[in-house]
Amino acid sequence: MSLVAFREVVKKYDTVLTVNHLTFTIEEGEIFGLLGPNGAGKSTAISMLSGLLDLSGGEIMVDGYSIRKQPLEVKRRIGLVPQELAIYESLTARENVTFFAKLYGLRGKLLQERADEALQFVGLRERAKDKPSTFSGGMKRRLNIACAIMHRPKLIIMDEPTVGIDPQSRNHILESVRELNRLGSTVIYTSHYMEEVETICSRVGILDQGKLIACGTKEELKRQAGQEEKLIFEIDRRSDLTMQEMKAHPSVKELAESDNGRTVEVTVKESPSILQDLLFIMQKHGITLRKLSRIEPNLESLFLQMTGRTLRDE
Ligand SMILES: Nc1ncnc2c1ncn2[C@@H]1O[C@H](COP(=O)(O)OP(=O)(O)OP(=O)(O)O)[C@@H](O)[C@H]1O
Ligand SMILES: [Mg+2]
């Protein structure tokens, strides 16, 4: 049984389908990335999963429980770090984590131990007595993570936890996601930074305008789209004939020269023999290869290829 299952999930505002028949599963132990541009429906999907927003259609199951019929069972298994911070500025860091822990029924010694542990985990043990109003954005975010993990949830959901924060906190957060996963939690991580998702997620769902346009491991996604890659050859001299022959290869999509023809950038469709074929052409014309590099396709280029748009706002 999958830990999380979305089945034909719909969220409708007026006539607009903000979440449009979303179907996918997440297995226990995964770090699942939900990637999509602004307004794609990531937070809406997560709010429905966490029981903060009603579904207009479909069903979400968590650990065998239905969000519609057994919302309390679902909520007990989830720790949510929302996109908008949910901490109290007038309480100290420690009071914040204990407040949330009490909501989850923790009491007494266990509560105190877990509070220390959680603050330690996010690197705020020294600041336990301070109020978040004295914290940087990244520290506030880390405090919010501590609040979400107090009850040791099976499933931790982080909605764009690294937007607009300093690099040190960002690295701390990415490392804590990995650590929480090592300790046994399944993680859902939303972002529109494809680098982050590529680095930490074992599987990725790409959301666009409420629809899941692709889902799988990075390798599966790249294969699914029949991805292109770039080969960059640095050679000792330019040769018209070589360029013509290379261009004529059926797997070569584009060829661009720079540095007086001594750097050749070739966009190729995946083919098992392409590199060998191109090297053979060069060798045949007496061209010496000085350096070869390869730019692998990434999720950004995949998104662009599938939608004709970039993941970012600009
Ligand atoms: N209460 C609401 N009423 C009407 N439309 C809404 C409501 N809440 C969200 N939307 C719309 O739903 C769409 C998806 O929003 P959502 O916040 O889920 O996107 P997101 O993928 O989380 O984006 P971001 O990366 O900016 O956080 C947006 O177009 C938004 O304007
Ligand atoms: Mg959002």
mmCIF file of C-alpha atoms and ligand atoms in Angstrom:
data_model
loop_
_atom_site.group_PDB
_atom_site.id
_atom_site.type_symbol
_atom_site.label_atom_id
_atom_site.label_comp_id
_atom_site.label_asym_id
_atom_site.label_seq_id
_atom_site.Cartn_x
_atom_site.Cartn_y
_atom_site.Cartn_z
ATOM 1 C CA MET A 1 0.000 0.000 0.000
ATOM 2 C CA SER A 2 1.246 3.450 -0.861
ATOM 3 C CA LEU A 3 1.612 5.924 1.990
ATOM 4 C CA VAL A 4 -0.143 8.646 0.005
ATOM 5 C CA ALA A 5 -2.591 8.221 -2.846
ATOM 6 C CA PHE A 6 -4.260 11.044 -4.764
ATOM 7 C CA ARG A 7 -7.137 9.760 -6.870
ATOM 8 C CA GLU A 8 -8.724 12.083 -9.397
ATOM 9 C CA VAL A 9 -8.435 14.960 -6.919
ATOM 10 C CA VAL A 10 -10.163 18.154 -8.004
ATOM 11 C CA LYS A 11 -10.311 21.650 -6.510
ATOM 12 C CA LYS A 12 -12.678 24.020 -8.183
ATOM 13 C CA TYR A 13 -12.963 27.769 -7.584
ATOM 14 C CA ASP A 14 -16.008 29.017 -9.501
ATOM 15 C CA THR A 15 -15.521 27.306 -12.814
ATOM 16 C CA VAL A 16 -11.732 27.136 -12.655
ATOM 17 C CA LEU A 17 -10.087 23.784 -11.921
ATOM 18 C CA THR A 18 -7.144 24.842 -9.756
ATOM 19 C CA VAL A 19 -6.365 21.181 -9.193
ATOM 20 C CA ASN A 20 -7.424 19.156 -12.185
ATOM 21 C CA HIS A 21 -7.930 15.420 -11.670
ATOM 22 C CA LEU A 22 -4.677 14.828 -9.852
ATOM 23 C CA THR A 23 -3.711 11.152 -9.554
ATOM 24 C CA PHE A 24 -0.423 9.890 -8.141
ATOM 25 C CA THR A 25 0.995 7.848 -5.276
ATOM 26 C CA ILE A 26 3.915 8.282 -2.885
ATOM 27 C CA GLU A 27 5.619 5.285 -1.308
ATOM 28 C CA GLU A 28 6.891 5.131 2.236
ATOM 29 C CA GLY A 29 10.501 6.326 2.520
ATOM 30 C CA GLU A 30 10.457 8.609 -0.500
ATOM 31 C CA ILE A 31 11.372 12.270 -0.777
ATOM 32 C CA PHE A 32 8.768 13.274 -3.300
ATOM 33 C CA GLY A 33 9.165 16.594 -5.076
ATOM 34 C CA LEU A 34 6.185 18.528 -6.328
ATOM 35 C CA LEU A 35 7.597 20.886 -8.894
ATOM 36 C CA GLY A 36 5.691 23.595 -10.695
ATOM 37 C CA PRO A 37 5.624 27.308 -11.496
ATOM 38 C CA ASN A 38 3.768 29.931 -9.431
ATOM 39 C CA GLY A 39 0.059 29.240 -9.350
ATOM 40 C CA ALA A 40 0.393 25.637 -10.544
ATOM 41 C CA GLY A 41 -1.702 24.378 -7.626
ATOM 42 C CA LYS A 42 1.016 22.946 -5.356
ATOM 43 C CA SER A 43 -0.172 24.623 -2.139
ATOM 44 C CA THR A 44 -3.804 23.869 -2.966
ATOM 45 C CA ALA A 45 -2.984 20.161 -3.411
ATOM 46 C CA ILE A 46 -1.067 20.124 -0.143
ATOM 47 C CA SER A 47 -3.792 21.963 1.761
ATOM 48 C CA MET A 48 -6.274 19.295 0.668
ATOM 49 C CA LEU A 49 -3.866 16.541 1.697
ATOM 50 C CA SER A 50 -3.419 18.140 5.126
ATOM 51 C CA GLY A 51 -7.142 18.568 5.668
ATOM 52 C CA LEU A 52 -7.043 22.371 5.568
ATOM 53 C CA LEU A 53 -9.111 22.588 2.400
ATOM 54 C CA ASP A 54 -12.068 20.498 1.236
ATOM 55 C CA LEU A 55 -11.837 18.516 -1.958
ATOM 56 C CA SER A 56 -14.242 19.381 -4.773
ATOM 57 C CA GLY A 57 -13.837 15.866 -6.123
ATOM 58 C CA GLY A 58 -11.788 12.692 -5.847
ATOM 59 C CA GLU A 59 -10.129 11.198 -2.792
ATOM 60 C CA ILE A 60 -6.846 11.337 -0.910
ATOM 61 C CA MET A 61 -5.683 8.379 1.175
ATOM 62 C CA VAL A 62 -2.870 8.566 3.737
ATOM 63 C CA ASP A 63 -1.634 5.355 5.307
ATOM 64 C CA GLY A 64 -4.935 3.734 4.387
ATOM 65 C CA TYR A 65 -7.124 6.497 5.845
ATOM 66 C CA SER A 66 -9.421 8.729 3.843
ATOM 67 C CA ILE A 67 -9.043 12.492 4.210
ATOM 68 C CA ARG A 68 -12.788 12.797 3.677
ATOM 69 C CA LYS A 69 -13.896 10.149 6.164
ATOM 70 C CA GLN A 70 -11.050 9.942 8.709
ATOM 71 C CA PRO A 71 -9.407 13.378 8.683
ATOM 72 C CA LEU A 72 -8.111 13.077 12.262
ATOM 73 C CA GLU A 73 -6.261 9.839 11.497
ATOM 74 C CA VAL A 74 -4.710 11.530 8.470
ATOM 75 C CA LYS A 75 -3.736 14.676 10.367
ATOM 76 C CA ARG A 76 -2.019 12.671 13.102
ATOM 77 C CA ARG A 77 0.317 11.226 10.513
ATOM 78 C CA ILE A 78 1.228 14.540 8.923
ATOM 79 C CA GLY A 79 3.615 17.341 9.853
ATOM 80 C CA LEU A 80 3.041 20.399 7.689
ATOM 81 C CA VAL A 81 5.478 23.236 7.151
ATOM 82 C CA PRO A 82 3.234 25.671 5.307
ATOM 83 C CA GLN A 83 4.354 28.178 2.693
ATOM 84 C CA GLU A 84 3.186 31.046 4.890
ATOM 85 C CA LEU A 85 4.902 30.833 8.283
ATOM 86 C CA ALA A 86 2.699 29.591 11.116
ATOM 87 C CA ILE A 87 4.481 30.570 14.321
ATOM 88 C CA TYR A 88 3.635 32.939 17.138
ATOM 89 C CA GLU A 89 5.829 36.026 17.330
ATOM 90 C CA SER A 90 4.859 36.693 20.966
ATOM 91 C CA LEU A 91 5.977 33.254 22.167
ATOM 92 C CA THR A 92 9.600 32.158 22.558
ATOM 93 C CA ALA A 93 10.982 29.491 20.216
ATOM 94 C CA ARG A 94 10.551 26.858 22.899
ATOM 95 C CA GLU A 95 7.013 27.978 23.714
ATOM 96 C CA ASN A 96 6.185 27.737 20.032
ATOM 97 C CA VAL A 97 7.289 24.114 19.707
ATOM 98 C CA THR A 98 5.604 23.096 22.978
ATOM 99 C CA PHE A 99 2.385 24.812 21.875
ATOM 100 C CA PHE A 100 2.240 22.695 18.720
ATOM 101 C CA ALA A 101 3.284 19.552 20.578
ATOM 102 C CA LYS A 102 0.381 19.971 23.006
ATOM 103 C CA LEU A 103 -1.991 20.184 20.055
ATOM 104 C CA TYR A 104 -0.763 16.713 19.178
ATOM 105 C CA GLY A 105 -1.344 15.444 22.694
ATOM 106 C CA LEU A 106 2.246 15.383 23.989
ATOM 107 C CA ARG A 107 2.594 16.050 27.710
ATOM 108 C CA GLY A 108 5.095 16.058 30.595
ATOM 109 C CA LYS A 109 8.632 14.742 30.284
ATOM 110 C CA LEU A 110 8.170 13.445 26.758
ATOM 111 C CA LEU A 111 7.023 16.893 25.677
ATOM 112 C CA GLN A 112 10.114 18.547 27.183
ATOM 113 C CA GLU A 113 12.460 15.980 25.630
ATOM 114 C CA ARG A 114 10.895 16.333 22.224
ATOM 115 C CA ALA A 115 11.067 20.140 22.441
ATOM 116 C CA ASP A 116 14.812 20.050 23.146
ATOM 117 C CA GLU A 117 15.319 17.483 20.419
ATOM 118 C CA ALA A 118 13.360 19.436 17.814
ATOM 119 C CA LEU A 119 15.125 22.723 18.597
ATOM 120 C CA GLN A 120 18.472 20.949 18.507
ATOM 121 C CA PHE A 121 17.560 19.365 15.192
ATOM 122 C CA VAL A 122 16.913 22.708 13.492
ATOM 123 C CA GLY A 123 19.918 24.360 15.145
ATOM 124 C CA LEU A 124 17.960 26.692 17.433
ATOM 125 C CA ARG A 125 18.739 25.173 20.843
ATOM 126 C CA GLU A 126 20.772 28.245 21.807
ATOM 127 C CA ARG A 127 17.934 30.548 20.816
ATOM 128 C CA ALA A 128 15.191 28.594 22.631
ATOM 129 C CA LYS A 129 14.379 31.488 24.971
ATOM 130 C CA ASP A 130 14.248 34.124 22.235
ATOM 131 C CA LYS A 131 11.192 35.295 20.371
ATOM 132 C CA PRO A 132 10.971 34.781 16.608
ATOM 133 C CA SER A 133 10.743 38.552 16.104
ATOM 134 C CA THR A 134 14.526 38.559 16.672
ATOM 135 C CA PHE A 135 15.089 35.775 14.101
ATOM 136 C CA SER A 136 16.104 35.924 10.448
ATOM 137 C CA GLY A 137 13.642 34.591 7.867
ATOM 138 C CA GLY A 138 15.590 31.348 7.658
ATOM 139 C CA MET A 139 15.565 30.879 11.432
ATOM 140 C CA LYS A 140 11.810 31.430 11.523
ATOM 141 C CA ARG A 141 11.429 28.821 8.841
ATOM 142 C CA ARG A 142 13.578 26.403 10.826
ATOM 143 C CA LEU A 143 11.443 27.041 13.908
ATOM 144 C CA ASN A 144 8.387 26.256 11.818
ATOM 145 C CA ILE A 145 10.004 22.950 10.841
ATOM 146 C CA ALA A 146 10.651 22.157 14.507
ATOM 147 C CA CYS A 147 6.952 22.775 15.259
ATOM 148 C CA ALA A 148 5.939 20.374 12.484
ATOM 149 C CA ILE A 149 8.113 17.432 13.574
ATOM 150 C CA MET A 150 7.368 17.351 17.328
ATOM 151 C CA HIS A 151 4.908 14.470 17.017
ATOM 152 C CA ARG A 152 7.253 12.455 14.772
ATOM 153 C CA PRO A 153 4.897 12.322 11.813
ATOM 154 C CA LYS A 154 5.162 9.593 9.205
ATOM 155 C CA LEU A 155 4.726 12.172 6.488
ATOM 156 C CA ILE A 156 6.370 15.588 6.498
ATOM 157 C CA ILE A 157 5.166 18.159 4.012
ATOM 158 C CA MET A 158 7.243 21.225 3.258
ATOM 159 C CA ASP A 159 5.762 23.875 1.023
ATOM 160 C CA GLU A 160 8.540 25.939 -0.591
ATOM 161 C CA PRO A 161 10.608 26.021 2.600
ATOM 162 C CA THR A 162 13.615 27.729 1.050
ATOM 163 C CA VAL A 163 12.019 30.683 -0.714
ATOM 164 C CA GLY A 164 13.625 33.988 0.197
ATOM 165 C CA ILE A 165 15.993 32.790 2.898
ATOM 166 C CA ASP A 166 19.749 33.046 3.443
ATOM 167 C CA PRO A 167 22.043 30.349 1.964
ATOM 168 C CA GLN A 168 23.099 29.066 5.377
ATOM 169 C CA SER A 169 19.533 28.379 6.490
ATOM 170 C CA ARG A 170 18.768 26.983 3.057
ATOM 171 C CA ASN A 171 21.537 24.405 3.339
ATOM 172 C CA HIS A 172 20.471 23.635 6.878
ATOM 173 C CA ILE A 173 16.917 22.997 5.721
ATOM 174 C CA LEU A 174 17.964 20.807 2.784
ATOM 175 C CA GLU A 175 20.189 18.800 5.107
ATOM 176 C CA SER A 176 17.391 18.422 7.643
ATOM 177 C CA VAL A 177 15.053 17.121 4.943
ATOM 178 C CA ARG A 178 17.599 14.401 4.181
ATOM 179 C CA GLU A 179 18.078 13.655 7.869
ATOM 180 C CA LEU A 180 14.333 13.422 8.576
ATOM 181 C CA ASN A 181 14.095 11.021 5.670
ATOM 182 C CA ARG A 182 17.005 8.930 6.983
ATOM 183 C CA LEU A 183 15.234 8.788 10.349
ATOM 184 C CA GLY A 184 12.234 7.232 8.643
ATOM 185 C CA SER A 185 9.894 10.011 7.520
ATOM 186 C CA THR A 186 8.467 10.249 4.051
ATOM 187 C CA VAL A 187 8.765 13.794 2.732
ATOM 188 C CA ILE A 188 6.788 15.836 0.248
ATOM 189 C CA TYR A 189 8.715 18.861 -0.873
ATOM 190 C CA THR A 190 7.287 21.531 -3.128
ATOM 191 C CA SER A 191 9.409 23.996 -4.980
ATOM 192 C CA HIS A 192 9.815 25.900 -8.169
ATOM 193 C CA TYR A 193 13.584 25.596 -7.847
ATOM 194 C CA MET A 194 14.358 22.628 -9.992
ATOM 195 C CA GLU A 195 17.958 22.391 -8.690
ATOM 196 C CA GLU A 196 16.711 21.670 -5.183
ATOM 197 C CA VAL A 197 14.197 19.131 -6.328
ATOM 198 C CA GLU A 198 16.805 17.439 -8.518
ATOM 199 C CA THR A 199 19.246 17.234 -5.620
ATOM 200 C CA ILE A 200 17.094 15.930 -2.809
ATOM 201 C CA CYS A 201 14.072 14.190 -4.308
ATOM 202 C CA SER A 202 13.916 10.512 -5.221
ATOM 203 C CA ARG A 203 10.815 11.058 -7.345
ATOM 204 C CA VAL A 204 9.218 14.113 -8.873
ATOM 205 C CA GLY A 205 5.753 15.145 -10.001
ATOM 206 C CA ILE A 206 5.561 18.123 -12.312
ATOM 207 C CA LEU A 207 2.442 20.207 -11.878
ATOM 208 C CA ASP A 208 1.296 22.784 -14.383
ATOM 209 C CA GLN A 209 -2.025 24.619 -14.307
ATOM 210 C CA GLY A 210 -3.455 22.089 -11.873
ATOM 211 C CA LYS A 211 -2.469 19.085 -13.938
ATOM 212 C CA LEU A 212 0.225 16.525 -13.365
ATOM 213 C CA ILE A 213 2.095 16.658 -16.651
ATOM 214 C CA ALA A 214 4.820 14.154 -15.666
ATOM 215 C CA CYS A 215 5.720 11.954 -12.715
ATOM 216 C CA GLY A 216 8.591 9.605 -11.979
ATOM 217 C CA THR A 217 12.251 9.409 -11.060
ATOM 218 C CA LYS A 218 14.460 12.001 -12.743
ATOM 219 C CA GLU A 219 15.755 9.353 -15.118
ATOM 220 C CA GLU A 220 12.236 8.230 -16.000
ATOM 221 C CA LEU A 221 11.144 11.796 -16.663
ATOM 222 C CA LYS A 222 14.068 12.456 -18.929
ATOM 223 C CA ARG A 223 13.466 9.245 -20.834
ATOM 224 C CA GLN A 224 9.725 9.869 -20.989
ATOM 225 C CA ALA A 225 10.270 13.126 -22.822
ATOM 226 C CA GLY A 226 12.888 11.647 -25.170
ATOM 227 C CA GLN A 227 15.247 14.291 -23.896
ATOM 228 C CA GLU A 228 17.964 15.986 -25.815
ATOM 229 C CA GLU A 229 21.439 16.589 -24.543
ATOM 230 C CA LYS A 230 24.309 18.827 -25.551
ATOM 231 C CA LEU A 231 27.790 17.701 -26.500
ATOM 232 C CA ILE A 232 30.511 20.310 -26.583
ATOM 233 C CA PHE A 233 33.635 19.552 -28.578
ATOM 234 C CA GLU A 234 36.753 21.648 -28.388
ATOM 235 C CA ILE A 235 38.849 20.899 -31.467
ATOM 236 C CA ASP A 236 42.170 22.047 -32.938
ATOM 237 C CA ARG A 237 40.806 23.647 -36.103
ATOM 238 C CA ARG A 238 37.672 24.352 -38.043
ATOM 239 C CA SER A 239 36.616 22.076 -40.891
ATOM 240 C CA ASP A 240 33.641 22.745 -43.173
ATOM 241 C CA LEU A 241 33.368 19.187 -44.316
ATOM 242 C CA THR A 242 33.370 17.849 -40.770
ATOM 243 C CA MET A 243 30.636 20.259 -39.740
ATOM 244 C CA GLN A 244 28.522 19.328 -42.752
ATOM 245 C CA GLU A 245 28.829 15.626 -42.050
ATOM 246 C CA MET A 246 28.042 16.079 -38.395
ATOM 247 C CA LYS A 247 24.985 18.191 -39.200
ATOM 248 C CA ALA A 248 23.752 15.503 -41.543
ATOM 249 C CA HIS A 249 23.690 12.865 -38.805
ATOM 250 C CA PRO A 250 20.037 11.930 -38.159
ATOM 251 C CA SER A 251 20.407 12.338 -34.379
ATOM 252 C CA VAL A 252 21.916 15.826 -34.595
ATOM 253 C CA LYS A 253 19.271 18.461 -34.035
ATOM 254 C CA GLU A 254 21.372 21.590 -33.916
ATOM 255 C CA LEU A 255 24.991 22.536 -34.336
ATOM 256 C CA ALA A 256 26.533 25.830 -33.290
ATOM 257 C CA GLU A 257 30.140 26.948 -33.666
ATOM 258 C CA SER A 258 32.075 29.525 -31.706
ATOM 259 C CA ASP A 259 35.706 30.528 -31.108
ATOM 260 C CA ASN A 260 36.442 30.450 -34.879
ATOM 261 C CA GLY A 261 34.954 27.004 -35.176
ATOM 262 C CA ARG A 262 37.137 25.527 -32.481
ATOM 263 C CA THR A 263 34.209 25.052 -30.113
ATOM 264 C CA VAL A 264 31.302 23.090 -31.485
ATOM 265 C CA GLU A 265 28.091 22.734 -29.537
ATOM 266 C CA VAL A 266 25.911 19.909 -30.790
ATOM 267 C CA THR A 267 22.346 19.285 -29.600
ATOM 268 C CA VAL A 268 21.610 15.611 -30.067
ATOM 269 C CA LYS A 269 18.636 13.367 -29.641
ATOM 270 C CA GLU A 270 19.303 10.361 -27.517
ATOM 271 C CA SER A 271 20.942 7.622 -29.544
ATOM 272 C CA PRO A 272 23.329 4.938 -28.341
ATOM 273 C CA SER A 273 25.990 5.534 -30.993
ATOM 274 C CA ILE A 274 25.876 9.307 -31.453
ATOM 275 C CA LEU A 275 29.098 10.122 -29.633
ATOM 276 C CA GLN A 276 31.012 7.384 -31.427
ATOM 277 C CA ASP A 277 29.599 8.518 -34.772
ATOM 278 C CA LEU A 278 30.615 12.147 -34.284
ATOM 279 C CA LEU A 279 34.087 11.227 -33.047
ATOM 280 C CA PHE A 280 34.486 8.994 -36.086
ATOM 281 C CA ILE A 281 33.613 11.860 -38.436
ATOM 282 C CA MET A 282 36.200 14.114 -36.779
ATOM 283 C CA GLN A 283 38.871 11.466 -36.844
ATOM 284 C CA LYS A 284 38.214 10.777 -40.512
ATOM 285 C CA HIS A 285 38.998 14.423 -41.321
ATOM 286 C CA GLY A 286 42.080 14.548 -39.133
ATOM 287 C CA ILE A 287 40.537 16.797 -36.468
ATOM 288 C CA THR A 288 42.104 16.532 -33.025
ATOM 289 C CA LEU A 289 39.759 16.621 -30.060
ATOM 290 C CA ARG A 290 41.095 18.754 -27.193
ATOM 291 C CA LYS A 291 38.188 18.522 -24.799
ATOM 292 C CA LEU A 292 34.740 17.009 -24.678
ATOM 293 C CA SER A 293 31.957 17.928 -22.309
ATOM 294 C CA ARG A 294 28.367 16.926 -22.041
ATOM 295 C CA ILE A 295 25.428 18.885 -20.675
ATOM 296 C CA GLU A 296 22.783 16.535 -19.411
ATOM 297 C CA PRO A 297 19.139 17.437 -19.663
ATOM 298 C CA ASN A 298 17.604 18.749 -16.440
ATOM 299 C CA LEU A 299 14.088 19.199 -15.088
ATOM 300 C CA GLU A 300 14.080 22.839 -16.157
ATOM 301 C CA SER A 301 14.686 21.959 -19.797
ATOM 302 C CA LEU A 302 12.194 19.128 -19.504
ATOM 303 C CA PHE A 303 9.500 21.505 -18.274
ATOM 304 C CA LEU A 304 10.321 23.923 -21.064
ATOM 305 C CA GLN A 305 10.119 21.134 -23.610
ATOM 306 C CA MET A 306 6.749 19.938 -22.294
ATOM 307 C CA THR A 307 5.021 23.280 -21.831
ATOM 308 C CA GLY A 308 6.939 25.783 -23.932
ATOM 309 C CA ARG A 309 7.390 27.884 -20.793
ATOM 310 C CA THR A 310 10.017 28.220 -18.077
ATOM 311 C CA LEU A 311 9.485 27.268 -14.444
ATOM 312 C CA ARG A 312 10.372 30.697 -13.153
ATOM 313 C CA ASP A 313 8.480 33.948 -13.215
ATOM 314 C CA GLU A 314 10.884 35.975 -15.278
HETATM 315 N N1 LIG B 1 -9.370 30.873 -2.416
HETATM 316 C C1 LIG B 1 -9.118 30.934 -3.728
HETATM 317 N N2 LIG B 1 -10.043 31.372 -4.601
HETATM 318 C C2 LIG B 1 -9.779 31.416 -5.919
HETATM 319 N N3 LIG B 1 -8.611 31.037 -6.490
HETATM 320 C C3 LIG B 1 -7.660 30.595 -5.666
HETATM 321 C C4 LIG B 1 -7.837 30.497 -4.246
HETATM 322 N N4 LIG B 1 -6.693 30.002 -3.706
HETATM 323 C C5 LIG B 1 -5.855 29.800 -4.727
HETATM 324 N N5 LIG B 1 -6.413 30.151 -5.902
HETATM 325 C C6 LIG B 1 -5.773 30.071 -7.235
HETATM 326 O O1 LIG B 1 -5.349 28.761 -7.447
HETATM 327 C C7 LIG B 1 -4.164 28.741 -8.238
HETATM 328 C C8 LIG B 1 -3.145 27.825 -7.580
HETATM 329 O O2 LIG B 1 -2.674 28.420 -6.385
HETATM 330 P P1 LIG B 1 -1.612 27.695 -5.439
HETATM 331 O O3 LIG B 1 -1.361 28.603 -4.304
HETATM 332 O O4 LIG B 1 -2.062 26.322 -5.143
HETATM 333 O O5 LIG B 1 -0.347 27.624 -6.395
HETATM 334 P P2 LIG B 1 1.174 27.208 -6.047
HETATM 335 O O6 LIG B 1 1.569 26.189 -7.046
HETATM 336 O O7 LIG B 1 1.276 26.880 -4.628
HETATM 337 O O8 LIG B 1 1.944 28.563 -6.379
HETATM 338 P P3 LIG B 1 3.195 29.265 -5.632
HETATM 339 O O9 LIG B 1 4.447 28.660 -6.228
HETATM 340 O O10 LIG B 1 3.059 30.695 -6.020
HETATM 341 O O11 LIG B 1 3.058 29.027 -4.162
HETATM 342 C C9 LIG B 1 -3.718 30.169 -8.386
HETATM 343 O O12 LIG B 1 -4.055 30.602 -9.666
HETATM 344 C C10 LIG B 1 -4.501 30.889 -7.329
HETATM 345 O O13 LIG B 1 -4.783 32.212 -7.713
HETATM 346 MG MG MG B 2 2.301 27.629 -3.067
#
